[in-house]
Amino acid sequence: MTKLGEGGLDFSGVSDDGLVEVVELPEHPWFLACQFHPEFTSNPLDGHPLFTSFVVAARSCQGLKLPRVAGA
């Protein structure tokens, strides 16, 4: 974990027994990895905060053009 932390990852959620549950990359507009299932507590009318924040971040990127990648 030390090398990952040195690379900029933030271990922002850790369980009581020391298991990393949430990892974020603060320098990225929206990067989050989780070891749990937020979809189990989400529904179309009341989305889990992870999904809601992802949609907000995605909407802020509407209209942006992605750079072309050679060979893609």
JSON list of N, CA and C in Angstrom, two decimals:
[
{"chain": "A", "resi": 1, "resn": "MET", "atom": "N", "xyz": [0.82, -1.19, 0.00]},
{"chain": "A", "resi": 1, "resn": "MET", "atom": "CA", "xyz": [0.00, 0.00, 0.00]},
{"chain": "A", "resi": 1, "resn": "MET", "atom": "C", "xyz": [0.86, 1.26, 0.00]},
{"chain": "A", "resi": 2, "resn": "THR", "atom": "N", "xyz": [2.06, 1.15, 0.51]},
{"chain": "A", "resi": 2, "resn": "THR", "atom": "CA", "xyz": [2.91, 2.33, 0.58]},
{"chain": "A", "resi": 2, "resn": "THR", "atom": "C", "xyz": [3.18, 2.89, -0.81]},
{"chain": "A", "resi": 3, "resn": "LYS", "atom": "N", "xyz": [3.52, 2.03, -1.78]},
{"chain": "A", "resi": 3, "resn": "LYS", "atom": "CA", "xyz": [3.81, 2.50, -3.13]},
{"chain": "A", "resi": 3, "resn": "LYS", "atom": "C", "xyz": [2.57, 3.10, -3.78]},
{"chain": "A", "resi": 4, "resn": "LEU", "atom": "N", "xyz": [1.41, 2.52, -3.54]},
{"chain": "A", "resi": 4, "resn": "LEU", "atom": "CA", "xyz": [0.18, 3.07, -4.09]},
{"chain": "A", "resi": 4, "resn": "LEU", "atom": "C", "xyz": [-0.11, 4.44, -3.49]},
{"chain": "A", "resi": 5, "resn": "GLY", "atom": "N", "xyz": [0.11, 4.58, -2.20]},
{"chain": "A", "resi": 5, "resn": "GLY", "atom": "CA", "xyz": [-0.08, 5.87, -1.55]},
{"chain": "A", "resi": 5, "resn": "GLY", "atom": "C", "xyz": [0.89, 6.90, -2.08]},
{"chain": "A", "resi": 6, "resn": "GLU", "atom": "N", "xyz": [2.13, 6.48, -2.33]},
{"chain": "A", "resi": 6, "resn": "GLU", "atom": "CA", "xyz": [3.12, 7.39, -2.90]},
{"chain": "A", "resi": 6, "resn": "GLU", "atom": "C", "xyz": [2.72, 7.82, -4.31]},
{"chain": "A", "resi": 7, "resn": "GLY", "atom": "N", "xyz": [1.96, 6.98, -5.00]},
{"chain": "A", "resi": 7, "resn": "GLY", "atom": "CA", "xyz": [1.48, 7.29, -6.34]},
{"chain": "A", "resi": 7, "resn": "GLY", "atom": "C", "xyz": [0.27, 8.21, -6.35]},
{"chain": "A", "resi": 8, "resn": "GLY", "atom": "N", "xyz": [-0.22, 8.57, -5.18]},
{"chain": "A", "resi": 8, "resn": "GLY", "atom": "CA", "xyz": [-1.31, 9.53, -5.10]},
{"chain": "A", "resi": 8, "resn": "GLY", "atom": "C", "xyz": [-2.64, 8.96, -4.64]},
{"chain": "A", "resi": 9, "resn": "LEU", "atom": "N", "xyz": [-2.74, 7.64, -4.46]},
{"chain": "A", "resi": 9, "resn": "LEU", "atom": "CA", "xyz": [-4.01, 7.07, -4.00]},
{"chain": "A", "resi": 9, "resn": "LEU", "atom": "C", "xyz": [-4.24, 7.39, -2.54]},
{"chain": "A", "resi": 10, "resn": "ASP", "atom": "N", "xyz": [-5.48, 7.65, -2.20]},
{"chain": "A", "resi": 10, "resn": "ASP", "atom": "CA", "xyz": [-5.87, 7.95, -0.83]},
{"chain": "A", "resi": 10, "resn": "ASP", "atom": "C", "xyz": [-6.76, 6.81, -0.34]},
{"chain": "A", "resi": 11, "resn": "PHE", "atom": "N", "xyz": [-6.33, 6.10, 0.68]},
{"chain": "A", "resi": 11, "resn": "PHE", "atom": "CA", "xyz": [-7.11, 5.01, 1.26]},
{"chain": "A", "resi": 11, "resn": "PHE", "atom": "C", "xyz": [-8.08, 5.64, 2.25]},
{"chain": "A", "resi": 12, "resn": "SER", "atom": "N", "xyz": [-9.22, 6.07, 1.74]},
{"chain": "A", "resi": 12, "resn": "SER", "atom": "CA", "xyz": [-10.12, 6.91, 2.52]},
{"chain": "A", "resi": 12, "resn": "SER", "atom": "C", "xyz": [-11.15, 6.15, 3.34]},
{"chain": "A", "resi": 13, "resn": "GLY", "atom": "N", "xyz": [-11.26, 4.85, 3.14]},
{"chain": "A", "resi": 13, "resn": "GLY", "atom": "CA", "xyz": [-12.19, 4.06, 3.93]},
{"chain": "A", "resi": 13, "resn": "GLY", "atom": "C", "xyz": [-11.56, 2.75, 4.35]},
{"chain": "A", "resi": 14, "resn": "VAL", "atom": "N", "xyz": [-11.45, 2.54, 5.65]},
{"chain": "A", "resi": 14, "resn": "VAL", "atom": "CA", "xyz": [-10.84, 1.32, 6.18]},
{"chain": "A", "resi": 14, "resn": "VAL", "atom": "C", "xyz": [-11.78, 0.74, 7.23]},
{"chain": "A", "resi": 15, "resn": "SER", "atom": "N", "xyz": [-12.01, -0.58, 7.15]},
{"chain": "A", "resi": 15, "resn": "SER", "atom": "CA", "xyz": [-12.90, -1.24, 8.11]},
{"chain": "A", "resi": 15, "resn": "SER", "atom": "C", "xyz": [-12.24, -1.34, 9.48]},
{"chain": "A", "resi": 16, "resn": "ASP", "atom": "N", "xyz": [-13.02, -1.72, 10.47]},
{"chain": "A", "resi": 16, "resn": "ASP", "atom": "CA", "xyz": [-12.50, -1.85, 11.84]},
{"chain": "A", "resi": 16, "resn": "ASP", "atom": "C", "xyz": [-11.36, -2.86, 11.92]},
{"chain": "A", "resi": 17, "resn": "ASP", "atom": "N", "xyz": [-11.37, -3.87, 11.03]},
{"chain": "A", "resi": 17, "resn": "ASP", "atom": "CA", "xyz": [-10.30, -4.87, 11.07]},
{"chain": "A", "resi": 17, "resn": "ASP", "atom": "C", "xyz": [-9.15, -4.55, 10.12]},
{"chain": "A", "resi": 18, "resn": "GLY", "atom": "N", "xyz": [-9.12, -3.32, 9.58]},
{"chain": "A", "resi": 18, "resn": "GLY", "atom": "CA", "xyz": [-7.98, -2.86, 8.80]},
{"chain": "A", "resi": 18, "resn": "GLY", "atom": "C", "xyz": [-8.07, -3.10, 7.30]},
{"chain": "A", "resi": 19, "resn": "LEU", "atom": "N", "xyz": [-9.19, -3.62, 6.80]},
{"chain": "A", "resi": 19, "resn": "LEU", "atom": "CA", "xyz": [-9.35, -3.87, 5.38]},
{"chain": "A", "resi": 19, "resn": "LEU", "atom": "C", "xyz": [-9.69, -2.56, 4.66]},
{"chain": "A", "resi": 20, "resn": "VAL", "atom": "N", "xyz": [-8.94, -2.26, 3.61]},
{"chain": "A", "resi": 20, "resn": "VAL", "atom": "CA", "xyz": [-9.21, -1.06, 2.82]},
{"chain": "A", "resi": 20, "resn": "VAL", "atom": "C", "xyz": [-10.53, -1.26, 2.08]},
{"chain": "A", "resi": 21, "resn": "GLU", "atom": "N", "xyz": [-11.48, -0.37, 2.29]},
{"chain": "A", "resi": 21, "resn": "GLU", "atom": "CA", "xyz": [-12.81, -0.46, 1.68]},
{"chain": "A", "resi": 21, "resn": "GLU", "atom": "C", "xyz": [-13.03, 0.58, 0.59]},
{"chain": "A", "resi": 22, "resn": "VAL", "atom": "N", "xyz": [-12.34, 1.72, 0.67]},
{"chain": "A", "resi": 22, "resn": "VAL", "atom": "CA", "xyz": [-12.52, 2.80, -0.31]},
{"chain": "A", "resi": 22, "resn": "VAL", "atom": "C", "xyz": [-11.16, 3.39, -0.66]},
{"chain": "A", "resi": 23, "resn": "VAL", "atom": "N", "xyz": [-10.92, 3.56, -1.96]},
{"chain": "A", "resi": 23, "resn": "VAL", "atom": "CA", "xyz": [-9.69, 4.17, -2.46]},
{"chain": "A", "resi": 23, "resn": "VAL", "atom": "C", "xyz": [-10.09, 5.31, -3.39]},
{"chain": "A", "resi": 24, "resn": "GLU", "atom": "N", "xyz": [-9.45, 6.46, -3.23]},
{"chain": "A", "resi": 24, "resn": "GLU", "atom": "CA", "xyz": [-9.73, 7.62, -4.08]},
{"chain": "A", "resi": 24, "resn": "GLU", "atom": "C", "xyz": [-8.42, 8.15, -4.67]},
{"chain": "A", "resi": 25, "resn": "LEU", "atom": "N", "xyz": [-8.55, 8.84, -5.77]},
{"chain": "A", "resi": 25, "resn": "LEU", "atom": "CA", "xyz": [-7.42, 9.51, -6.41]},
{"chain": "A", "resi": 25, "resn": "LEU", "atom": "C", "xyz": [-7.76, 10.99, -6.45]},
{"chain": "A", "resi": 26, "resn": "PRO", "atom": "N", "xyz": [-7.32, 11.75, -5.44]},
{"chain": "A", "resi": 26, "resn": "PRO", "atom": "CA", "xyz": [-7.73, 13.15, -5.29]},
{"chain": "A", "resi": 26, "resn": "PRO", "atom": "C", "xyz": [-7.41, 14.04, -6.50]},
{"chain": "A", "resi": 27, "resn": "GLU", "atom": "N", "xyz": [-6.37, 13.73, -7.25]},
{"chain": "A", "resi": 27, "resn": "GLU", "atom": "CA", "xyz": [-5.99, 14.57, -8.39]},
{"chain": "A", "resi": 27, "resn": "GLU", "atom": "C", "xyz": [-6.88, 14.34, -9.61]},
{"chain": "A", "resi": 28, "resn": "HIS", "atom": "N", "xyz": [-7.74, 13.33, -9.57]},
{"chain": "A", "resi": 28, "resn": "HIS", "atom": "CA", "xyz": [-8.63, 13.00, -10.69]},
{"chain": "A", "resi": 28, "resn": "HIS", "atom": "C", "xyz": [-9.99, 13.64, -10.47]},
{"chain": "A", "resi": 29, "resn": "PRO", "atom": "N", "xyz": [-10.68, 14.05, -11.53]},
{"chain": "A", "resi": 29, "resn": "PRO", "atom": "CA", "xyz": [-12.00, 14.67, -11.35]},
{"chain": "A", "resi": 29, "resn": "PRO", "atom": "C", "xyz": [-13.00, 13.77, -10.61]},
{"chain": "A", "resi": 30, "resn": "TRP", "atom": "N", "xyz": [-12.94, 12.46, -10.84]},
{"chain": "A", "resi": 30, "resn": "TRP", "atom": "CA", "xyz": [-13.81, 11.54, -10.11]},
{"chain": "A", "resi": 30, "resn": "TRP", "atom": "C", "xyz": [-13.23, 10.14, -10.26]},
{"chain": "A", "resi": 31, "resn": "PHE", "atom": "N", "xyz": [-12.52, 9.69, -9.26]},
{"chain": "A", "resi": 31, "resn": "PHE", "atom": "CA", "xyz": [-11.99, 8.33, -9.24]},
{"chain": "A", "resi": 31, "resn": "PHE", "atom": "C", "xyz": [-12.24, 7.77, -7.86]},
{"chain": "A", "resi": 32, "resn": "LEU", "atom": "N", "xyz": [-12.94, 6.67, -7.81]},
{"chain": "A", "resi": 32, "resn": "LEU", "atom": "CA", "xyz": [-13.24, 6.03, -6.54]},
{"chain": "A", "resi": 32, "resn": "LEU", "atom": "C", "xyz": [-13.39, 4.54, -6.78]},
{"chain": "A", "resi": 33, "resn": "ALA", "atom": "N", "xyz": [-12.79, 3.75, -5.94]},
{"chain": "A", "resi": 33, "resn": "ALA", "atom": "CA", "xyz": [-12.96, 2.29, -5.98]},
{"chain": "A", "resi": 33, "resn": "ALA", "atom": "C", "xyz": [-13.44, 1.85, -4.61]},
{"chain": "A", "resi": 34, "resn": "CYS", "atom": "N", "xyz": [-14.41, 0.95, -4.60]},
{"chain": "A", "resi": 34, "resn": "CYS", "atom": "CA", "xyz": [-14.93, 0.50, -3.30]},
{"chain": "A", "resi": 34, "resn": "CYS", "atom": "C", "xyz": [-15.01, -1.02, -3.26]},
{"chain": "A", "resi": 35, "resn": "GLN", "atom": "N", "xyz": [-14.90, -1.56, -2.07]},
{"chain": "A", "resi": 35, "resn": "GLN", "atom": "CA", "xyz": [-14.92, -2.99, -1.81]},
{"chain": "A", "resi": 35, "resn": "GLN", "atom": "C", "xyz": [-16.28, -3.42, -1.27]},
{"chain": "A", "resi": 36, "resn": "PHE", "atom": "N", "xyz": [-17.28, -2.59, -1.40]},
{"chain": "A", "resi": 36, "resn": "PHE", "atom": "CA", "xyz": [-18.62, -2.92, -0.94]},
{"chain": "A", "resi": 36, "resn": "PHE", "atom": "C", "xyz": [-19.59, -2.71, -2.10]},
{"chain": "A", "resi": 37, "resn": "HIS", "atom": "N", "xyz": [-20.85, -2.91, -1.89]},
{"chain": "A", "resi": 37, "resn": "HIS", "atom": "CA", "xyz": [-21.85, -2.86, -2.97]},
{"chain": "A", "resi": 37, "resn": "HIS", "atom": "C", "xyz": [-22.85, -1.73, -2.74]},
{"chain": "A", "resi": 38, "resn": "PRO", "atom": "N", "xyz": [-22.53, -0.50, -3.19]},
{"chain": "A", "resi": 38, "resn": "PRO", "atom": "CA", "xyz": [-23.46, 0.61, -2.99]},
{"chain": "A", "resi": 38, "resn": "PRO", "atom": "C", "xyz": [-24.78, 0.41, -3.75]},
{"chain": "A", "resi": 39, "resn": "GLU", "atom": "N", "xyz": [-24.75, -0.41, -4.80]},
{"chain": "A", "resi": 39, "resn": "GLU", "atom": "CA", "xyz": [-25.99, -0.63, -5.56]},
{"chain": "A", "resi": 39, "resn": "GLU", "atom": "C", "xyz": [-27.05, -1.35, -4.74]},
{"chain": "A", "resi": 40, "resn": "PHE", "atom": "N", "xyz": [-26.65, -2.05, -3.67]},
{"chain": "A", "resi": 40, "resn": "PHE", "atom": "CA", "xyz": [-27.62, -2.76, -2.84]},
{"chain": "A", "resi": 40, "resn": "PHE", "atom": "C", "xyz": [-28.46, -1.80, -2.00]},
{"chain": "A", "resi": 41, "resn": "THR", "atom": "N", "xyz": [-27.99, -0.58, -1.81]},
{"chain": "A", "resi": 41, "resn": "THR", "atom": "CA", "xyz": [-28.75, 0.39, -1.01]},
{"chain": "A", "resi": 41, "resn": "THR", "atom": "C", "xyz": [-29.21, 1.56, -1.87]},
{"chain": "A", "resi": 42, "resn": "SER", "atom": "N", "xyz": [-29.29, 1.34, -3.18]},
{"chain": "A", "resi": 42, "resn": "SER", "atom": "CA", "xyz": [-29.65, 2.40, -4.11]},
{"chain": "A", "resi": 42, "resn": "SER", "atom": "C", "xyz": [-30.91, 2.01, -4.88]},
{"chain": "A", "resi": 43, "resn": "ASN", "atom": "N", "xyz": [-31.66, 3.00, -5.30]},
{"chain": "A", "resi": 43, "resn": "ASN", "atom": "CA", "xyz": [-32.80, 2.76, -6.19]},
{"chain": "A", "resi": 43, "resn": "ASN", "atom": "C", "xyz": [-32.94, 3.97, -7.10]},
{"chain": "A", "resi": 44, "resn": "PRO", "atom": "N", "xyz": [-33.77, 3.88, -8.16]},
{"chain": "A", "resi": 44, "resn": "PRO", "atom": "CA", "xyz": [-33.85, 4.99, -9.12]},
{"chain": "A", "resi": 44, "resn": "PRO", "atom": "C", "xyz": [-34.28, 6.33, -8.52]},
{"chain": "A", "resi": 45, "resn": "LEU", "atom": "N", "xyz": [-35.05, 6.31, -7.46]},
{"chain": "A", "resi": 45, "resn": "LEU", "atom": "CA", "xyz": [-35.52, 7.57, -6.87]},
{"chain": "A", "resi": 45, "resn": "LEU", "atom": "C", "xyz": [-34.63, 8.08, -5.75]},
{"chain": "A", "resi": 46, "resn": "ASP", "atom": "N", "xyz": [-33.81, 7.22, -5.20]},
{"chain": "A", "resi": 46, "resn": "ASP", "atom": "CA", "xyz": [-32.94, 7.60, -4.08]},
{"chain": "A", "resi": 46, "resn": "ASP", "atom": "C", "xyz": [-31.60, 6.90, -4.26]},
{"chain": "A", "resi": 47, "resn": "GLY", "atom": "N", "xyz": [-30.76, 7.49, -5.12]},
{"chain": "A", "resi": 47, "resn": "GLY", "atom": "CA", "xyz": [-29.48, 6.87, -5.43]},
{"chain": "A", "resi": 47, "resn": "GLY", "atom": "C", "xyz": [-28.48, 6.98, -4.30]},
{"chain": "A", "resi": 48, "resn": "HIS", "atom": "N", "xyz": [-27.61, 5.99, -4.21]},
{"chain": "A", "resi": 48, "resn": "HIS", "atom": "CA", "xyz": [-26.52, 6.03, -3.24]},
{"chain": "A", "resi": 48, "resn": "HIS", "atom": "C", "xyz": [-25.64, 7.24, -3.57]},
{"chain": "A", "resi": 49, "resn": "PRO", "atom": "N", "xyz": [-25.09, 7.91, -2.58]},
{"chain": "A", "resi": 49, "resn": "PRO", "atom": "CA", "xyz": [-24.24, 9.10, -2.84]},
{"chain": "A", "resi": 49, "resn": "PRO", "atom": "C", "xyz": [-23.10, 8.85, -3.83]},
{"chain": "A", "resi": 50, "resn": "LEU", "atom": "N", "xyz": [-22.56, 7.64, -3.90]},
{"chain": "A", "resi": 50, "resn": "LEU", "atom": "CA", "xyz": [-21.50, 7.36, -4.88]},
{"chain": "A", "resi": 50, "resn": "LEU", "atom": "C", "xyz": [-22.03, 7.50, -6.30]},
{"chain": "A", "resi": 51, "resn": "PHE", "atom": "N", "xyz": [-23.21, 6.97, -6.56]},
{"chain": "A", "resi": 51, "resn": "PHE", "atom": "CA", "xyz": [-23.78, 7.07, -7.90]},
{"chain": "A", "resi": 51, "resn": "PHE", "atom": "C", "xyz": [-24.18, 8.51, -8.22]},
{"chain": "A", "resi": 52, "resn": "THR", "atom": "N", "xyz": [-24.76, 9.18, -7.24]},
{"chain": "A", "resi": 52, "resn": "THR", "atom": "CA", "xyz": [-25.18, 10.57, -7.44]},
{"chain": "A", "resi": 52, "resn": "THR", "atom": "C", "xyz": [-23.97, 11.45, -7.77]},
{"chain": "A", "resi": 53, "resn": "SER", "atom": "N", "xyz": [-22.88, 11.29, -7.03]},
{"chain": "A", "resi": 53, "resn": "SER", "atom": "CA", "xyz": [-21.70, 12.11, -7.29]},
{"chain": "A", "resi": 53, "resn": "SER", "atom": "C", "xyz": [-21.07, 11.78, -8.63]},
{"chain": "A", "resi": 54, "resn": "PHE", "atom": "N", "xyz": [-21.13, 10.51, -9.05]},
{"chain": "A", "resi": 54, "resn": "PHE", "atom": "CA", "xyz": [-20.61, 10.12, -10.36]},
{"chain": "A", "resi": 54, "resn": "PHE", "atom": "C", "xyz": [-21.42, 10.79, -11.47]},
{"chain": "A", "resi": 55, "resn": "VAL", "atom": "N", "xyz": [-22.73, 10.79, -11.35]},
{"chain": "A", "resi": 55, "resn": "VAL", "atom": "CA", "xyz": [-23.58, 11.42, -12.36]},
{"chain": "A", "resi": 55, "resn": "VAL", "atom": "C", "xyz": [-23.31, 12.92, -12.43]},
{"chain": "A", "resi": 56, "resn": "VAL", "atom": "N", "xyz": [-23.16, 13.57, -11.29]},
{"chain": "A", "resi": 56, "resn": "VAL", "atom": "CA", "xyz": [-22.85, 15.01, -11.27]},
{"chain": "A", "resi": 56, "resn": "VAL", "atom": "C", "xyz": [-21.51, 15.27, -11.97]},
{"chain": "A", "resi": 57, "resn": "ALA", "atom": "N", "xyz": [-20.50, 14.45, -11.69]},
{"chain": "A", "resi": 57, "resn": "ALA", "atom": "CA", "xyz": [-19.19, 14.62, -12.33]},
{"chain": "A", "resi": 57, "resn": "ALA", "atom": "C", "xyz": [-19.28, 14.37, -13.83]},
{"chain": "A", "resi": 58, "resn": "ALA", "atom": "N", "xyz": [-20.03, 13.36, -14.23]},
{"chain": "A", "resi": 58, "resn": "ALA", "atom": "CA", "xyz": [-20.17, 13.05, -15.66]},
{"chain": "A", "resi": 58, "resn": "ALA", "atom": "C", "xyz": [-20.90, 14.18, -16.39]},
{"chain": "A", "resi": 59, "resn": "ARG", "atom": "N", "xyz": [-21.92, 14.73, -15.77]},
{"chain": "A", "resi": 59, "resn": "ARG", "atom": "CA", "xyz": [-22.67, 15.82, -16.40]},
{"chain": "A", "resi": 59, "resn": "ARG", "atom": "C", "xyz": [-21.80, 17.06, -16.58]},
{"chain": "A", "resi": 60, "resn": "SER", "atom": "N", "xyz": [-20.86, 17.27, -15.67]},
{"chain": "A", "resi": 60, "resn": "SER", "atom": "CA", "xyz": [-19.99, 18.44, -15.80]},
{"chain": "A", "resi": 60, "resn": "SER", "atom": "C", "xyz": [-19.02, 18.29, -16.97]},
{"chain": "A", "resi": 61, "resn": "CYS", "atom": "N", "xyz": [-18.88, 17.07, -17.49]},
{"chain": "A", "resi": 61, "resn": "CYS", "atom": "CA", "xyz": [-17.99, 16.82, -18.62]},
{"chain": "A", "resi": 61, "resn": "CYS", "atom": "C", "xyz": [-18.72, 16.78, -19.95]},
{"chain": "A", "resi": 62, "resn": "GLN", "atom": "N", "xyz": [-20.03, 16.97, -19.93]},
{"chain": "A", "resi": 62, "resn": "GLN", "atom": "CA", "xyz": [-20.80, 16.95, -21.18]},
{"chain": "A", "resi": 62, "resn": "GLN", "atom": "C", "xyz": [-20.24, 17.97, -22.15]},
{"chain": "A", "resi": 63, "resn": "GLY", "atom": "N", "xyz": [-20.10, 17.57, -23.37]},
{"chain": "A", "resi": 63, "resn": "GLY", "atom": "CA", "xyz": [-19.62, 18.49, -24.40]},
{"chain": "A", "resi": 63, "resn": "GLY", "atom": "C", "xyz": [-18.11, 18.52, -24.54]},
{"chain": "A", "resi": 64, "resn": "LEU", "atom": "N", "xyz": [-17.38, 17.94, -23.60]},
{"chain": "A", "resi": 64, "resn": "LEU", "atom": "CA", "xyz": [-15.93, 17.90, -23.72]},
{"chain": "A", "resi": 64, "resn": "LEU", "atom": "C", "xyz": [-15.54, 16.88, -24.77]},
{"chain": "A", "resi": 65, "resn": "LYS", "atom": "N", "xyz": [-14.56, 17.21, -25.55]},
{"chain": "A", "resi": 65, "resn": "LYS", "atom": "CA", "xyz": [-14.07, 16.27, -26.57]},
{"chain": "A", "resi": 65, "resn": "LYS", "atom": "C", "xyz": [-12.86, 15.54, -26.02]},
{"chain": "A", "resi": 66, "resn": "LEU", "atom": "N", "xyz": [-12.86, 14.24, -26.20]},
{"chain": "A", "resi": 66, "resn": "LEU", "atom": "CA", "xyz": [-11.71, 13.44, -25.79]},
{"chain": "A", "resi": 66, "resn": "LEU", "atom": "C", "xyz": [-10.63, 13.52, -26.86]},
{"chain": "A", "resi": 67, "resn": "PRO", "atom": "N", "xyz": [-9.37, 13.54, -26.44]},
{"chain": "A", "resi": 67, "resn": "PRO", "atom": "CA", "xyz": [-8.29, 13.58, -27.43]},
{"chain": "A", "resi": 67, "resn": "PRO", "atom": "C", "xyz": [-8.22, 12.26, -28.19]},
{"chain": "A", "resi": 68, "resn": "ARG", "atom": "N", "xyz": [-7.85, 12.34, -29.45]},
{"chain": "A", "resi": 68, "resn": "ARG", "atom": "CA", "xyz": [-7.68, 11.12, -30.25]},
{"chain": "A", "resi": 68, "resn": "ARG", "atom": "C", "xyz": [-6.42, 10.40, -29.79]},
{"chain": "A", "resi": 69, "resn": "VAL", "atom": "N", "xyz": [-6.51, 9.08, -29.78]},
{"chain": "A", "resi": 69, "resn": "VAL", "atom": "CA", "xyz": [-5.37, 8.26, -29.40]},
{"chain": "A", "resi": 69, "resn": "VAL", "atom": "C", "xyz": [-4.90, 7.52, -30.64]},
{"chain": "A", "resi": 70, "resn": "ALA", "atom": "N", "xyz": [-3.62, 7.63, -30.95]},
{"chain": "A", "resi": 70, "resn": "ALA", "atom": "CA", "xyz": [-3.07, 6.97, -32.12]},
{"chain": "A", "resi": 70, "resn": "ALA", "atom": "C", "xyz": [-3.28, 5.46, -32.03]},
{"chain": "A", "resi": 71, "resn": "GLY", "atom": "N", "xyz": [-3.75, 4.88, -33.11]},
{"chain": "A", "resi": 71, "resn": "GLY", "atom": "CA", "xyz": [-3.95, 3.43, -33.16]},
{"chain": "A", "resi": 71, "resn": "GLY", "atom": "C", "xyz": [-5.25, 2.96, -32.56]},
{"chain": "A", "resi": 72, "resn": "ALA", "atom": "N", "xyz": [-6.08, 3.87, -32.10]},
{"chain": "A", "resi": 72, "resn": "ALA", "atom": "CA", "xyz": [-7.35, 3.45, -31.49]},
{"chain": "A", "resi": 72, "resn": "ALA", "atom": "C", "xyz": [-8.43, 3.34, -32.53]}
]
